[in-house]
Coordinates of C-alpha atoms and ligand atoms in Angstrom, one line a residue:
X1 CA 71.2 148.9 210.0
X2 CA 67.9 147.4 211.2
X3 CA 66.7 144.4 209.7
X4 CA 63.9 145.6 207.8
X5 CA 65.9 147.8 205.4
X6 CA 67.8 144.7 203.9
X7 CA 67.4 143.6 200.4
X8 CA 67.2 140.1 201.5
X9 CA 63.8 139.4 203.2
X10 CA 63.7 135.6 203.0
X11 CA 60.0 136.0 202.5
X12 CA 60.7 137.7 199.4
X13 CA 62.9 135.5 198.0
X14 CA 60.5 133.7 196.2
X15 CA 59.2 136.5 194.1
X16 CA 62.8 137.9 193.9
X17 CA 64.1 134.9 191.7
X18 CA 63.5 136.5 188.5
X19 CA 66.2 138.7 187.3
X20 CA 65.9 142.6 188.1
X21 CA 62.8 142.0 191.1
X22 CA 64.8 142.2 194.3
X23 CA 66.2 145.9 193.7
X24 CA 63.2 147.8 194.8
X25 CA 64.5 146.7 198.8
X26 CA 68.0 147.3 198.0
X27 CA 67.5 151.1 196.3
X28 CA 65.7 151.5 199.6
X29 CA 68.7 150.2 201.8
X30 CA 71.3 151.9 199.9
X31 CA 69.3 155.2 199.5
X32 CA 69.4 155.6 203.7
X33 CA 72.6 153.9 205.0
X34 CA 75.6 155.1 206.3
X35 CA 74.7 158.7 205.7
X36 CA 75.2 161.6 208.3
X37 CA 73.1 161.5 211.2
X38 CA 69.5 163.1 209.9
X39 CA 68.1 164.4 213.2
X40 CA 70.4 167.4 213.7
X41 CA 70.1 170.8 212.4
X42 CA 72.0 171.7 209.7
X43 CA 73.8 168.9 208.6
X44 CA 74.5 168.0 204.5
X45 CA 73.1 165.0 203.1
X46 CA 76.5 163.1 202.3
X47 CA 79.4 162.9 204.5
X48 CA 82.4 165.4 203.3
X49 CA 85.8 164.4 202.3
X50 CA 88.2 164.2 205.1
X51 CA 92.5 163.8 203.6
X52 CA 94.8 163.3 205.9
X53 CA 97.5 161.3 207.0
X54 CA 98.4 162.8 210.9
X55 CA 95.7 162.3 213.5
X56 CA 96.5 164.5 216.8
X57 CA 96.4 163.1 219.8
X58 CA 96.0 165.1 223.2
X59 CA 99.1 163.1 224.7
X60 CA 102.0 160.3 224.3
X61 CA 99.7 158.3 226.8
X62 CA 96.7 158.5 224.9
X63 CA 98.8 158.4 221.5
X64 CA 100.0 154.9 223.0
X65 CA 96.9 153.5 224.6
X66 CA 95.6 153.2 220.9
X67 CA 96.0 150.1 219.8
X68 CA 92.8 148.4 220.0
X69 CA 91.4 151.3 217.9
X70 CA 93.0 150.4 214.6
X71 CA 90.5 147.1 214.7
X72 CA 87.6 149.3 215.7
X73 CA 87.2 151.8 212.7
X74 CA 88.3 154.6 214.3
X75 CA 91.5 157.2 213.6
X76 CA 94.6 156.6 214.1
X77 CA 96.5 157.1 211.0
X78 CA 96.0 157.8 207.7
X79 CA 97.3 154.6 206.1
X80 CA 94.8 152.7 208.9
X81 CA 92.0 154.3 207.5
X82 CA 90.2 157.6 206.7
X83 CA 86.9 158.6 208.0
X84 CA 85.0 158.6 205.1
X85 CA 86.7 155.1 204.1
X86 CA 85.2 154.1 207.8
X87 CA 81.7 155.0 206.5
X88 CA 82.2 153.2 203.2
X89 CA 83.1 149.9 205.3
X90 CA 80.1 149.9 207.7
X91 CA 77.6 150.0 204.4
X92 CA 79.8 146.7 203.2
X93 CA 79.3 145.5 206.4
X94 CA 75.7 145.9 206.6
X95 CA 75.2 145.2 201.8
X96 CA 76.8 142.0 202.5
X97 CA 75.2 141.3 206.0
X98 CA 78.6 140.6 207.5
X99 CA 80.5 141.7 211.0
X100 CA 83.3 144.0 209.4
X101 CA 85.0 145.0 206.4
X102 CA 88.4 146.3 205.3
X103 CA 88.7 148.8 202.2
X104 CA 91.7 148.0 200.0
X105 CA 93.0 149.6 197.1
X106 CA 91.8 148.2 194.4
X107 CA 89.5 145.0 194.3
X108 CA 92.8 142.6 193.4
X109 CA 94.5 143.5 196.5
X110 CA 90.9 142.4 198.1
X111 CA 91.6 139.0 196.5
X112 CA 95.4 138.8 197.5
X113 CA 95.1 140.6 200.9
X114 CA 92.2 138.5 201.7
X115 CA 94.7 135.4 200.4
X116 CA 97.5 136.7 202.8
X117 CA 95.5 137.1 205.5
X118 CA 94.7 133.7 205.5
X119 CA 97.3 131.7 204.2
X120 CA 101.0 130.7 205.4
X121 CA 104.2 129.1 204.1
X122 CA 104.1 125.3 203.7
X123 CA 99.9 125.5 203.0
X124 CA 97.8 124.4 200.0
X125 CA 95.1 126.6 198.5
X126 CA 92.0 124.9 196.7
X127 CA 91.4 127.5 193.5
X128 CA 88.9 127.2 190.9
X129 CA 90.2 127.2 187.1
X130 CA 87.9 129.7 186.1
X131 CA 89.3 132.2 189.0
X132 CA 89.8 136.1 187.5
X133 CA 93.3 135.7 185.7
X134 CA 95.3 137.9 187.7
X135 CA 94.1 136.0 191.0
X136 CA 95.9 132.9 189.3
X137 CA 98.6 134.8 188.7
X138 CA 99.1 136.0 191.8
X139 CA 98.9 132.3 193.5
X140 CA 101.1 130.8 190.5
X141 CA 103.6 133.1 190.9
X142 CA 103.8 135.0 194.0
X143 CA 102.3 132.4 196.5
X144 CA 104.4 130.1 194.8
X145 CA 108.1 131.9 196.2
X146 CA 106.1 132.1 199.6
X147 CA 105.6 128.0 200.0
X148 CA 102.3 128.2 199.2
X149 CA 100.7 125.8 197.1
X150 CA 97.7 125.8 194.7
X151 CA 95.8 123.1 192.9
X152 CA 92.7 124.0 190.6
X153 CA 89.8 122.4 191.0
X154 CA 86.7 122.7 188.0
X155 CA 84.0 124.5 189.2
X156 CA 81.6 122.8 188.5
X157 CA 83.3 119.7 190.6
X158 CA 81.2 117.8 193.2
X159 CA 81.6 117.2 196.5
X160 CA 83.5 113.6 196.2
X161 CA 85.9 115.8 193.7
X162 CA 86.1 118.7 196.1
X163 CA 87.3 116.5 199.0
X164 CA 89.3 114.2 197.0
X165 CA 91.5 117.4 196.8
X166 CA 91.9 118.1 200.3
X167 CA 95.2 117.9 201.4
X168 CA 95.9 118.1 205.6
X169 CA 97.2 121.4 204.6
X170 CA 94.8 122.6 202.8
X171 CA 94.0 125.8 204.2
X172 CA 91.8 127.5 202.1
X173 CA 89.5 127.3 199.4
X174 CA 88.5 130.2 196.8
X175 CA 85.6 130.6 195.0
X176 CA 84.5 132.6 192.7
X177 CA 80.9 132.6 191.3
X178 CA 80.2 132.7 188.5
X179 CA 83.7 132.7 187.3
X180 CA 85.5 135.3 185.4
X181 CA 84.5 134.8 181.6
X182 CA 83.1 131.5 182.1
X183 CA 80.3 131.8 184.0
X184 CA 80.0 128.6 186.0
X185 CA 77.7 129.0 188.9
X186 CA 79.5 127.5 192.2
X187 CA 77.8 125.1 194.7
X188 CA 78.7 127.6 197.6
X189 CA 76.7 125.7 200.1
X190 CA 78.8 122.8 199.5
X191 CA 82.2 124.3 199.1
X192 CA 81.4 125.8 202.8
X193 CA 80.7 122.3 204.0
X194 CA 83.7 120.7 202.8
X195 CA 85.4 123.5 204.3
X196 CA 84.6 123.4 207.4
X197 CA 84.9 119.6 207.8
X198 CA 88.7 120.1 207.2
X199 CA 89.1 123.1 209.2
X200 CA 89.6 125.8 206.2
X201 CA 88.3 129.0 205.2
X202 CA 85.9 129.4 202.4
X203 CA 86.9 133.2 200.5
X204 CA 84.1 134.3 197.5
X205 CA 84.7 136.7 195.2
X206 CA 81.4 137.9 195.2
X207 CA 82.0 140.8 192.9
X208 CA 79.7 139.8 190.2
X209 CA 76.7 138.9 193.1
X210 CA 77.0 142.1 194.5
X211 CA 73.4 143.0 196.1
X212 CA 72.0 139.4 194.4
X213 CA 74.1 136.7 196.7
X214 CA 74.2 136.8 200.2
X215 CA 77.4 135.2 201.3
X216 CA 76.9 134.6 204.6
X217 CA 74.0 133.0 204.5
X218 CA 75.7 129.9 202.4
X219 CA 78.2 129.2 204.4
X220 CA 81.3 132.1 203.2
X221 CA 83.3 132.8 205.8
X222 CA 85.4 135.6 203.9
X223 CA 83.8 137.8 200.9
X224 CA 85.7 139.9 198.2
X225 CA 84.5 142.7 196.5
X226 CA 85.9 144.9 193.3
X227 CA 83.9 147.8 194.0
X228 CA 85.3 149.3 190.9
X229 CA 82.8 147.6 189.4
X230 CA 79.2 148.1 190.2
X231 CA 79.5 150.0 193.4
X232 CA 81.4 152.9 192.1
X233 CA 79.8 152.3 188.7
X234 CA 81.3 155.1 187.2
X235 CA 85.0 153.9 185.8
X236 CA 86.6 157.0 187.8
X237 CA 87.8 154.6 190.4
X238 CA 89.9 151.5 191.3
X239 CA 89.0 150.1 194.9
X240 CA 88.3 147.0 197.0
X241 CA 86.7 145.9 199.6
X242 CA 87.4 142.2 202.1
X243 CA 84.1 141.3 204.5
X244 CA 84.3 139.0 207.3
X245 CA 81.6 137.5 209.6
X246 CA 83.6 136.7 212.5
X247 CA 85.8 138.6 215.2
X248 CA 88.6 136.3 214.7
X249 CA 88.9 136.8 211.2
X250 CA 88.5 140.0 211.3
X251 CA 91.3 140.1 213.5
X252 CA 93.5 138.4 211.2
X253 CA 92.6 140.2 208.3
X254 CA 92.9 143.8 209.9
X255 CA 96.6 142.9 210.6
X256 CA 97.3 141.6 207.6
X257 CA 96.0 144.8 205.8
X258 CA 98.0 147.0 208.6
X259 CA 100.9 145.2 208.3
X260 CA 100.6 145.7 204.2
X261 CA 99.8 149.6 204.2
X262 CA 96.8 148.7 202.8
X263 CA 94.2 151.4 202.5
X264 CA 92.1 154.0 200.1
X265 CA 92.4 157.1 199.6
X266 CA 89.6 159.4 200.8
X267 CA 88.6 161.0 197.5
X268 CA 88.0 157.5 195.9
X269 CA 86.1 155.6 199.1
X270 CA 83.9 158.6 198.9
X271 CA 83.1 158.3 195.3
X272 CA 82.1 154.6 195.9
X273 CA 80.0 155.8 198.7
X274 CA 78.5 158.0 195.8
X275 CA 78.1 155.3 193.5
X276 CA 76.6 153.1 195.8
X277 CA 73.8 155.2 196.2
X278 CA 72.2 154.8 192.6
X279 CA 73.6 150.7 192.4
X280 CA 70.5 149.4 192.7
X281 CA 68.6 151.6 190.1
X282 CA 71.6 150.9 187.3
X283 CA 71.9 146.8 188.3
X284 CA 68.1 147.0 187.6
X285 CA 68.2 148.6 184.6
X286 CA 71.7 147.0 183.5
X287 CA 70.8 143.5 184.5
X288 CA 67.4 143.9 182.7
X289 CA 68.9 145.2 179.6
X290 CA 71.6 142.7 179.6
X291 CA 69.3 139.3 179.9
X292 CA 66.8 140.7 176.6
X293 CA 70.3 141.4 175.1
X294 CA 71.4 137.3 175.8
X295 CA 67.9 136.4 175.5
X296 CA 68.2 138.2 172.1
X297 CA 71.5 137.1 171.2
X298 CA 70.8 133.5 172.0
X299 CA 68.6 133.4 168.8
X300 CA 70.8 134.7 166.6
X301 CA 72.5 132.6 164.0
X302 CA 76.2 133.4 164.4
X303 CA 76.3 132.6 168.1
X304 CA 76.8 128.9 169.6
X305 CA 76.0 129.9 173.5
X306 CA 75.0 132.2 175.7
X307 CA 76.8 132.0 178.7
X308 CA 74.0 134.2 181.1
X309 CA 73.5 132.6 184.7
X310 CA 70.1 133.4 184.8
X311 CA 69.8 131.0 181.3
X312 CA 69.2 127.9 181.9
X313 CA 72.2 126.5 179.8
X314 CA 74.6 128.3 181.6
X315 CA 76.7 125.8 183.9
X316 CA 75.2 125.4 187.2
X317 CA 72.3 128.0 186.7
X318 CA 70.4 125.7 189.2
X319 CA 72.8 127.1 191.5
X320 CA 71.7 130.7 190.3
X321 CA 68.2 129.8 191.0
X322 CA 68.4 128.8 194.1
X323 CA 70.8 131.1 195.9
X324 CA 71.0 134.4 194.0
X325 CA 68.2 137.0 194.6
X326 CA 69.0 139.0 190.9
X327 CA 71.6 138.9 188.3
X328 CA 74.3 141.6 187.0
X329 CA 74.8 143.3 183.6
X330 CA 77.7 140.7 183.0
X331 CA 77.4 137.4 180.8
X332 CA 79.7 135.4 178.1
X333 CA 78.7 135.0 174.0
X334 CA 80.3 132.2 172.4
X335 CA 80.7 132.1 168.3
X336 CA 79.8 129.8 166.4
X337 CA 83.4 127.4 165.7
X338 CA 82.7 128.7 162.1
X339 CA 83.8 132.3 162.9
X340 CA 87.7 132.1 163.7
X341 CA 89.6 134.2 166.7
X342 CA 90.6 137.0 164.0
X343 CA 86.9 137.1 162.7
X344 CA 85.1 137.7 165.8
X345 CA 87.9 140.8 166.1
X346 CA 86.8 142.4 163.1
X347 CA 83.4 141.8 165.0
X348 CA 84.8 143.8 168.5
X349 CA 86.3 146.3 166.8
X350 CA 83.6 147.7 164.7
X351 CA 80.8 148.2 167.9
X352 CA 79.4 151.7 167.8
X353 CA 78.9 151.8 171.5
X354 CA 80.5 148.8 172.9
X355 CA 83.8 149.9 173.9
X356 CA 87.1 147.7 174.1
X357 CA 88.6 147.6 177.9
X358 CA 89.2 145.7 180.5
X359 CA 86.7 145.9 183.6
X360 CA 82.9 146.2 183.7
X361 CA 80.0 147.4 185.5
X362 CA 79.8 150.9 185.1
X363 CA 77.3 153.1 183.3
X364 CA 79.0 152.2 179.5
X365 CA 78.8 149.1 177.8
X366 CA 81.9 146.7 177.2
X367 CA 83.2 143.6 174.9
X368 CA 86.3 141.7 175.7
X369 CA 87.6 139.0 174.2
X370 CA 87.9 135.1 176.7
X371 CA 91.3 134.7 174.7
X372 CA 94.7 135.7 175.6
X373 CA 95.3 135.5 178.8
X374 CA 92.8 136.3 180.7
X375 CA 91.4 132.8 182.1
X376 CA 92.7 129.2 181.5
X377 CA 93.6 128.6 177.8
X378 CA 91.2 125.9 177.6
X379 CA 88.0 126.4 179.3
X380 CA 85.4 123.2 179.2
X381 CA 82.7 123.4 176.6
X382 CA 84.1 126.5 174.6
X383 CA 84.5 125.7 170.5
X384 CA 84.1 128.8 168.9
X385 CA 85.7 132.3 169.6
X386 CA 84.0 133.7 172.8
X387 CA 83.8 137.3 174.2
X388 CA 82.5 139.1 177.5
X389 CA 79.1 141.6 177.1
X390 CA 79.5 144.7 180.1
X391 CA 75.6 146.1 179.6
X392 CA 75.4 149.6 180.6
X393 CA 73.4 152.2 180.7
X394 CA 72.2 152.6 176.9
X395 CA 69.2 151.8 175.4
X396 CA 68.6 148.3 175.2
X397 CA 67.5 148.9 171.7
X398 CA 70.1 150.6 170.4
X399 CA 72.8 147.8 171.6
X400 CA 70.5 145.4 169.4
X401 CA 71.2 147.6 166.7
X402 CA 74.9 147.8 167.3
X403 CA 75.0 144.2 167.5
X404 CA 73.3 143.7 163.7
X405 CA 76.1 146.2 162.6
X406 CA 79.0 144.3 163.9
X407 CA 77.4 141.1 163.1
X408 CA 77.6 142.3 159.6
X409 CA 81.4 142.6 159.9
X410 CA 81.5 139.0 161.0
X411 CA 80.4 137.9 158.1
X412 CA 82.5 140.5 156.0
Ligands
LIG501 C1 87.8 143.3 188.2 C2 87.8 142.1 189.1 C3 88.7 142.0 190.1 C4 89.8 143.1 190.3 O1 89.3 144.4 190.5 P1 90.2 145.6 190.3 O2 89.6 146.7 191.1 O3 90.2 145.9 188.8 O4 91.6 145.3 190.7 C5 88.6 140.9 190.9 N1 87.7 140.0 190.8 C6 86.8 140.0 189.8 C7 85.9 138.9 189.6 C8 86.8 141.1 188.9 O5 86.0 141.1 187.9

């Protein structure tokens, strides 16, 4: 994709801090990549669904003189890839600016393929404590049998605390920004320095700065994405997505995802190509809506915090300012340490519109409680109950409105 399409002009970035202003230049981008060549007579707009799990060959020697292809995106088997899960990876590639990506099959095997990929027995992993819950899981337990080990590091820890946890060992570190429930904005930049000092690789979850954070250009050598969240936007779909910038990484990582069986299936990297194309006009409508909502929120007299990066109480929201190009529909509320655990789920339970469920980003709005389970059991700074806010597509006004009803209950 040439240059000029990106989202990312660096002359822009100025005028693209506020929340919401850098989608125009995406909704260009995403509206005209990776579609079917347009010069041709006669062709459709979108590229079909192709199933299958057999690719002919024309002979044994050509059959066996294939193996560089399985790294190059082409066919060779089903479980190495589908054509339209090919297409879906080269606009990854060119969204996150990077040199290649692998499609997984949902977007936690993107965190513990990626992981895999770059990890051994007998290394130590640098995690941060507000890492998406089952991505600690997965190192506590399952890295754990494998001789991996983890230490957490808070993520809002300087550089001196960074390297203090360095071990000779220490192979990678994960980020993930801002983290799952809390919100902390990372020092990427940094991270990425300390990392290459000591010779490891610095992995992102970007799935929250999808569009808004260009990895790459601060120093991530490996990005993640969940793109059941915002790029399939729809809740029909679990999928993931691992983006490299470099030819031995992606080396590594292709392997590791062969060796696993990891793939998509057609029908579902085609509905995330689908999705992708109306991203940037939901994040601008989503991420608009959602910071009046906090905005809104904040003022109200039940709630202690707002946990929004673009707000400037929100840990590290410097770091928002100065490396993020836009903001999602995703933020934190925390209650007032009046209002007890079983309170606030009266409060959940009696939304209108909000539902109850796990993930986010897709065209309906969601609460979820930061309790039970699903991040550390005692995050810094929290006091009162907290919950997650998914904004989707409803009217701005009419999730106020939801909120003054289930406020109500609160108080009940
Ligand atoms: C949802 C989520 C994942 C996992 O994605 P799934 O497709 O649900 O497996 C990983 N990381 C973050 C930050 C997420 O929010």
């Amino acid at each position: 994709m040439a240059k000029e399409h990106s989202p990312w002009d660096a002359k822009q970035k100025d005028v693209l801090q506020d929340v919401g202003r850098g989608w125009h230049r995406l909704s260009t981008f995403l509206t005209h990549v990776g579609r079917p060549t347009p010069h041709s007579d006669g062709v459709f707009v979108n590229h079909s669904v192709a199933r299958g799990s057999t690719v002919l060959f024309p002979s044994i020697s050509e059959m066996n003189a294939d193996g560089e292809k399985a790294y190059q995106h082409q066919l060779v088997y089903g479980a190495m890839g589908n054509p339209v899960q090919h297409e879906l990876e080269k606009v990854l590639t060119a969204l996150e600016e990077g040199l290649h990506t692998q499609v997984v099959s949902s977007g936690l095997a993107a965190c513990t393929v990626a992981l895999l990929a770059f990890l051994g027995s007998g290394d130590h992993l640098l995690l941060p404590d507000s890492v998406y819950g089952p991505t600690r899981r997965f190192a506590m337990r399952f890295l754990t049998r494998f001789g991996v080990e983890t230490s957490f590091y808070p993520p809002m820890a300087e550089e001196d605390q960074i390297r203090a946890l360095i071990q000779p060992n220490t192979r990678v570190i994960f980020a993930e920004s801002p983290g799952s429930h809390t919100f902390e904005v990372q020092d990427i930049p940094m991270l990425a320095r300390v990392a290459q000092t000591h010779g490891a690789r610095l992995l992102l979850d970007n799935t929250w700065g999808i569009g808004a954070f260009k990895p790459f250009d601060h120093g991530v050598d490996v990005s993640i994405q969940a793109l059941t969240k915002y790029p399939s936007g729809h809740a029909d779909v679990v999928i993931g997505a691992i983006i490299v910038s470099r030819e031995d990484d992606w080396k590594r990582l292709r392997s590791a995802a062969i060796e696993m069986g990891e793939c998509a299936g057609a029908d579902d990297c085609w509905l995330t190509l689908r999705g992708l194309r109306t991203m940037a006009v939901r994040l601008e409508q989503q991420s608009r809506s959602a910071l009046s909502l906090a905005r809104w929120l904040k003022e109200r007299p039940e709630v202690a915090r707002v946990r929004h990066p673009a707000l400037p109480d929100c840990p590290g929201h410097h770091f928002w300012k100065r490396d993020f190009i836009g903001a999602s529909g995703l933020f934190g509320v925390e209650l007032k340490p009046e209002f007890s655990a079983s309170m606030m789920e009266r409060m959940l339970d009696s939304f209108h519109l909000f539902g109850i469920g796990a993930s986010w980003g897709s065209f309906e709005s969601l609460v979820l409680p930061t309790t039970g389970g699903v991040t550390r059991t005692h995050p810094d700074g929290f006091e009162g109950p907290a919950f997650r806010v998914s904004v989707g597509l409803e009217d701005v006004q009419d999730l106020k409105e939801d909120f003054v009803h289930a406020f109500r209950k609160l108080m009940e």
